Coordinates of C-alpha atoms in Angstrom, one line a residue:
Chain A
X985 CA 115.5 93.0 75.0
X986 CA 111.8 93.3 75.9
X987 CA 112.8 93.1 79.5
X988 CA 113.4 96.9 79.3
X989 CA 109.7 97.7 79.0
X990 CA 108.9 95.1 81.7
X991 CA 111.5 96.6 84.1
X992 CA 110.0 100.1 83.5
X993 CA 106.5 98.8 84.3
X994 CA 107.8 97.1 87.5
X995 CA 109.5 100.3 88.6
X996 CA 106.3 102.3 88.0
X997 CA 104.2 100.0 90.1
X998 CA 106.8 99.6 92.8
X999 CA 107.3 103.4 93.2
X1000 CA 103.6 104.1 93.4
X1001 CA 103.2 101.4 96.0
X1002 CA 106.2 102.7 97.9
X1003 CA 104.7 106.2 97.8
X1004 CA 101.3 104.9 99.0
X1005 CA 103.0 103.3 102.0
X1006 CA 105.3 106.3 102.6
X1007 CA 108.3 104.1 102.3
X1008 CA 111.8 105.6 102.2
X1009 CA 113.3 102.6 100.6
X1010 CA 112.3 99.4 98.8
X1011 CA 114.7 96.6 99.7
X1012 CA 113.2 93.6 97.9
X1013 CA 110.6 92.9 95.2
X1014 CA 109.1 89.4 94.7
X1015 CA 107.8 88.6 91.3
X1016 CA 106.0 85.7 89.7
X1017 CA 107.1 85.2 86.1
X1018 CA 105.7 82.6 83.8
X1019 CA 108.1 80.6 81.6
X1020 CA 106.0 81.7 78.6
X1021 CA 107.0 85.3 79.1
X1022 CA 110.5 84.6 77.8
X1023 CA 112.0 86.8 80.4
X1024 CA 115.7 86.4 81.2
X1025 CA 116.0 87.1 84.9
X1026 CA 119.6 88.4 84.7
X1027 CA 118.6 90.9 82.0
X1028 CA 115.5 92.0 83.9
X1029 CA 117.6 92.5 87.1
X1030 CA 120.3 94.4 85.3
X1031 CA 117.8 96.7 83.6
X1032 CA 115.8 97.3 86.7
X1033 CA 118.9 98.2 88.7
X1034 CA 119.7 100.7 86.0
X1035 CA 116.3 102.3 85.8
X1036 CA 115.9 102.4 89.6
X1037 CA 119.0 104.5 90.2
X1038 CA 118.1 107.6 92.2
X1039 CA 114.7 106.3 93.2
X1040 CA 113.4 104.7 96.4
X1041 CA 113.9 101.4 94.7
X1042 CA 117.6 101.9 94.1
X1043 CA 119.5 98.7 95.0
X1044 CA 116.3 96.7 95.6
X1045 CA 116.7 92.9 95.1
X1046 CA 114.5 91.3 92.5
X1047 CA 113.4 87.9 93.6
X1048 CA 111.9 86.0 90.6
X1049 CA 109.6 83.1 91.4
X1050 CA 109.4 81.1 88.1
X1051 CA 106.0 79.8 87.2
X1052 CA 106.1 76.6 85.1
X1053 CA 104.0 75.9 82.1
X1054 CA 100.7 74.2 83.1
X1055 CA 99.8 71.5 80.6
X1056 CA 96.4 69.8 80.6
X1057 CA 96.5 66.3 78.9
X1058 CA 93.3 64.6 77.7
X1059 CA 95.0 61.3 78.6
X1060 CA 96.4 61.8 82.1
X1061 CA 95.3 65.1 83.5
X1062 CA 97.4 68.0 84.5
X1063 CA 101.2 68.3 84.7
X1064 CA 103.8 71.0 84.6
X1065 CA 106.9 71.6 82.5
X1066 CA 109.9 73.9 82.4
X1067 CA 109.2 74.8 78.8
X1068 CA 106.3 74.8 76.3
X1069 CA 105.6 71.4 74.9
X1070 CA 103.1 70.1 72.4
X1071 CA 103.0 66.7 73.9
X1072 CA 102.3 65.6 77.5
X1073 CA 105.6 65.6 79.5
X1074 CA 104.3 62.6 81.5
X1075 CA 102.5 60.2 79.1
X1076 CA 103.6 61.8 75.8
X1077 CA 100.0 62.0 74.6
X1078 CA 99.5 64.5 71.8
X1079 CA 96.2 66.0 73.0
X1080 CA 97.3 68.7 75.3
X1081 CA 96.5 72.3 76.0
X1082 CA 98.5 74.9 77.8
X1083 CA 96.5 76.6 80.5
X1084 CA 99.1 78.5 82.5
X1085 CA 102.6 79.8 82.6
X1086 CA 102.1 83.4 81.4
X1087 CA 101.9 85.2 84.8
X1088 CA 103.7 88.5 85.2
X1089 CA 102.9 89.8 88.7
X1090 CA 104.4 91.6 91.6
X1091 CA 103.7 89.5 94.7
X1092 CA 105.3 91.5 97.6
X1093 CA 107.6 94.4 98.4
X1094 CA 109.9 94.7 101.4
X1095 CA 110.0 98.4 102.4
X1096 CA 111.7 100.5 105.0
X1097 CA 109.7 103.5 106.3
Chain B
X834 CA 107.4 95.8 111.6
X835 CA 110.0 93.1 111.0
X836 CA 113.7 93.2 112.1
X837 CA 115.6 96.3 111.0
X838 CA 112.4 98.3 110.3
X839 CA 111.5 96.3 107.2
X840 CA 107.8 95.8 106.3
X841 CA 106.6 93.3 103.8
X842 CA 103.6 94.5 101.8
X843 CA 101.3 92.3 99.6
X844 CA 100.9 93.8 96.2
X845 CA 99.6 91.0 94.0
X846 CA 99.3 93.1 90.9
X847 CA 99.8 92.3 87.3
X848 CA 102.7 94.2 86.0
X849 CA 101.2 95.3 82.7
X850 CA 98.2 96.8 84.3
X851 CA 98.7 100.3 82.8
X852 CA 98.8 98.7 79.3
X853 CA 95.7 96.8 80.1
X854 CA 93.9 100.0 81.1
X855 CA 94.9 101.7 77.8
X856 CA 93.8 98.7 75.9
X857 CA 90.4 98.8 77.6
X858 CA 90.0 102.4 76.6
X859 CA 90.8 101.5 73.0
X860 CA 88.2 98.6 73.1
X861 CA 85.6 101.1 74.4
X862 CA 86.4 103.6 71.6
X863 CA 86.2 100.9 68.9
X864 CA 83.0 99.4 70.4
X865 CA 81.3 102.8 70.5
X866 CA 82.1 103.4 66.9
X867 CA 81.4 99.8 65.8
X868 CA 84.9 99.4 64.4
X869 CA 86.3 95.9 64.0
X870 CA 90.0 95.9 64.7
X871 CA 92.8 93.4 63.8
X872 CA 96.2 93.4 65.5
X873 CA 98.7 91.8 63.1
X874 CA 101.8 90.2 64.6
X875 CA 104.7 88.3 63.1
X876 CA 108.5 88.3 62.5
X877 CA 109.7 90.9 60.1
X878 CA 109.0 89.9 56.5
X879 CA 106.4 87.3 56.9
X880 CA 103.7 89.3 55.0
X881 CA 101.7 91.6 57.3
X882 CA 101.7 94.5 54.9
X883 CA 100.8 92.2 52.0
X884 CA 97.8 90.8 54.0
X885 CA 96.7 94.4 54.7
X886 CA 96.9 95.2 51.0
X887 CA 94.7 92.1 50.2
X888 CA 92.2 93.3 52.9
X889 CA 92.2 96.7 51.4
X890 CA 91.4 95.2 47.9
X891 CA 88.6 93.1 49.5
X892 CA 87.0 95.8 51.6
X893 CA 87.3 98.6 49.1
X894 CA 83.9 100.2 48.8
X895 CA 82.4 98.1 51.7
X896 CA 83.0 100.6 54.4
X897 CA 86.0 102.6 55.4
X898 CA 89.3 100.9 56.3
X899 CA 91.9 102.7 58.4
X900 CA 95.4 101.4 58.9
X901 CA 97.9 102.1 61.7
X902 CA 101.5 101.0 60.9
X903 CA 104.0 100.2 63.7
X904 CA 107.7 100.2 63.0
X905 CA 110.7 101.1 65.1
X906 CA 111.8 103.6 62.5
X907 CA 110.8 104.7 58.9
X908 CA 107.5 105.4 57.1
X909 CA 108.1 102.7 54.4
X910 CA 105.1 100.6 55.2
X911 CA 102.8 103.6 55.7
X912 CA 103.9 105.0 52.2
X913 CA 103.1 101.6 50.7
X914 CA 99.6 101.6 52.2
X915 CA 99.0 105.3 51.5
X916 CA 99.2 104.5 47.7
X917 CA 95.9 102.6 48.2
X918 CA 94.1 105.9 49.1
X919 CA 93.1 104.9 52.6
X920 CA 93.7 106.7 55.9
X921 CA 97.0 105.5 57.4
X922 CA 99.1 106.6 60.3
X923 CA 102.6 105.6 61.2
X924 CA 103.7 104.9 64.7
X925 CA 107.5 104.9 65.1
X926 CA 108.3 103.2 68.4
X927 CA 112.0 104.0 68.4
X928 CA 113.3 102.1 71.5
X929 CA 110.2 100.0 72.0
X930 CA 109.8 96.7 70.2
X931 CA 106.0 96.8 70.1
X932 CA 103.1 99.3 69.8
X933 CA 102.2 100.7 73.2
X934 CA 98.4 100.8 73.7
X935 CA 98.6 104.3 75.1
X936 CA 100.3 105.5 71.9
X937 CA 97.7 103.7 69.7
X938 CA 94.9 105.3 71.8
X939 CA 96.2 108.8 71.2
X940 CA 96.7 108.2 67.5
X941 CA 93.1 106.8 67.2
X942 CA 91.8 109.9 69.0
X943 CA 93.5 112.1 66.4
X944 CA 92.1 110.2 63.4
X945 CA 88.8 110.8 61.7
X946 CA 87.1 107.4 62.3
X947 CA 83.6 108.5 61.5
X948 CA 83.5 106.3 58.3
X949 CA 85.8 103.6 59.5
X950 CA 84.4 100.1 60.0
X951 CA 87.7 98.1 59.9
X952 CA 90.9 99.1 61.6
X953 CA 94.1 97.2 60.7
X954 CA 97.0 97.6 63.1
X955 CA 100.4 96.3 61.9
X956 CA 102.5 95.7 64.9
X957 CA 106.3 95.9 65.0
X958 CA 107.9 92.8 63.4
X959 CA 108.7 90.7 66.5
X960 CA 107.2 87.5 68.0
X961 CA 107.9 88.3 71.6
X962 CA 107.0 91.8 72.8
X963 CA 103.7 92.4 70.8
X964 CA 102.4 89.2 72.2
X965 CA 102.5 90.6 75.7
X966 CA 100.6 93.8 75.1
X967 CA 96.9 93.9 74.2
X968 CA 95.8 96.7 71.9
X969 CA 92.1 96.3 72.5
X970 CA 91.7 94.4 69.2
X971 CA 88.8 92.2 68.3
X972 CA 91.1 89.6 66.8
X973 CA 94.8 89.0 67.0
X974 CA 96.4 87.5 63.9
X975 CA 99.8 85.9 64.0
X976 CA 101.5 85.3 60.7
X977 CA 104.2 82.7 60.1
X978 CA 105.9 82.3 56.8
X979 CA 107.2 78.9 55.7
X980 CA 110.7 80.2 55.2
X981 CA 111.0 81.0 59.0
X982 CA 111.1 77.4 60.2
X983 CA 108.4 75.2 61.8
X984 CA 109.8 75.4 65.3
X985 CA 108.5 79.0 65.9
X986 CA 105.4 78.0 68.0
X987 CA 107.7 76.0 70.3
X988 CA 110.1 78.9 70.6
X989 CA 107.6 81.7 70.9
X990 CA 104.5 80.0 72.4
X991 CA 102.9 83.1 74.0
X992 CA 102.0 84.8 70.6
X993 CA 100.4 81.5 69.4
X994 CA 98.6 81.2 72.7
X995 CA 97.1 84.7 72.5
X996 CA 96.2 84.8 68.8
X997 CA 92.8 84.0 67.4
X998 CA 94.0 83.4 63.9
X999 CA 97.2 81.8 62.7
X1000 CA 98.1 82.5 59.0
X1001 CA 100.8 80.4 57.5
X1002 CA 102.1 82.4 54.6
X1003 CA 104.2 81.9 51.5
X1004 CA 103.0 78.3 51.1
X1005 CA 104.0 78.4 47.4
X1006 CA 107.5 78.0 48.7
X1007 CA 106.8 74.8 50.6
X1008 CA 108.5 72.6 47.9
X1009 CA 111.8 74.5 48.4
X1010 CA 112.0 74.6 52.2
X1011 CA 111.9 72.3 55.2
X1012 CA 108.7 73.2 56.9
X1013 CA 106.3 70.7 58.5
X1014 CA 102.8 72.4 58.4
X1015 CA 101.3 69.7 60.6
X1016 CA 104.0 70.2 63.2
X1017 CA 103.1 73.9 63.4
X1018 CA 99.4 73.1 63.5
X1019 CA 99.9 70.7 66.4
X1020 CA 102.0 73.1 68.4
X1021 CA 99.7 76.1 67.8
X1022 CA 96.7 74.0 68.8
X1023 CA 98.5 72.9 72.0
X1024 CA 99.1 76.6 72.8
X1025 CA 95.6 77.6 71.9
X1026 CA 93.0 74.9 71.0
X1027 CA 90.7 77.5 69.6
X1028 CA 93.1 79.1 67.2
X1029 CA 91.9 79.1 63.6
X1030 CA 94.6 78.2 61.1
X1031 CA 94.8 79.3 57.5
X1032 CA 97.4 78.4 54.9
X1033 CA 97.9 81.1 52.2
X1034 CA 100.1 82.3 49.4
X1035 CA 99.7 85.9 48.4
X1036 CA 101.7 85.1 45.2
X1037 CA 99.4 82.4 43.8
X1038 CA 96.3 83.5 45.7
X1039 CA 95.9 80.0 47.2
X1040 CA 93.9 80.1 50.5
X1041 CA 93.5 83.9 50.4
X1042 CA 89.8 84.1 49.8
X1043 CA 89.1 81.7 52.7
X1044 CA 91.0 83.9 55.0
X1045 CA 89.5 87.1 53.7
X1046 CA 86.0 85.5 53.9
X1047 CA 86.6 84.6 57.6
X1048 CA 87.8 88.1 58.4
X1049 CA 84.8 89.6 56.6
X1050 CA 82.5 87.3 58.6
X1051 CA 84.2 88.3 61.9
X1052 CA 83.8 91.9 61.1
X1053 CA 80.2 91.5 60.1
X1054 CA 79.5 89.7 63.4
X1055 CA 80.6 92.7 65.4
X1056 CA 77.4 94.8 66.0

């Protein structure tokens, strides 16, 4: 249930941005979320909706852009995977390192002023 | 202005920025006082408090140790540490499944850290949430006991990716459980090629002195 804390952080950022732009209403929020964050989109949306009640972000749609895991393989270069792996998803080589997939960012907001 | 009076604004901001700011303030406080801090993370019951007790025995008389215990409820771990005669504070996080850096910062500001050289922070027992939130620590230690199963780095990669030390605990139980140490080592190294891995048993003492030596060396290296 760690999505609760994340939802609260999103709301804080969204409301301060909305305030800065003198927005009456936030209609949509676009997020980039890395697979490594173990965030369940449905949980996050549900909790956000609950927390945002009575604020300028009430009813805002959360659009979640999933960021895959980025895997660097000594044998064949860089590839991406839908989940963490300790072998290369392409050539199955064992010498890999994970270099991305942990983003947690707000990209854009759609607001009405 | 788009159709219907809607405007799209670019934000491009990390969501946990407020936590990052509090963690930076902790880092500054620790650095000013030359305190070396460990953030201990694991599932419940893998041996964080036992490792703290071993560190207290090792560092006794070598400069002050202070401990901050994180738990959802209860003072059980703080009581256990208090018996060793060191300064200890309990943070009860209630609804939160990890220590918030802002909370740790205010606790550290209330403590007398004038003699402290080593700060041990025991995070809430959980492999997900504590991994997401930096506490301004010098080193992050993830513990994994052999009774938990060797698939943990595959299931919870972020904590292995963000930890400096991986301590595989309760290795005296290896003959009785299905746990492939090499599988854990491989997965942890894929998540973080720089992770330092230790295998220990607090019961038999196997591997403990290597781990404590390494922590002592890391602490000594912080000027």
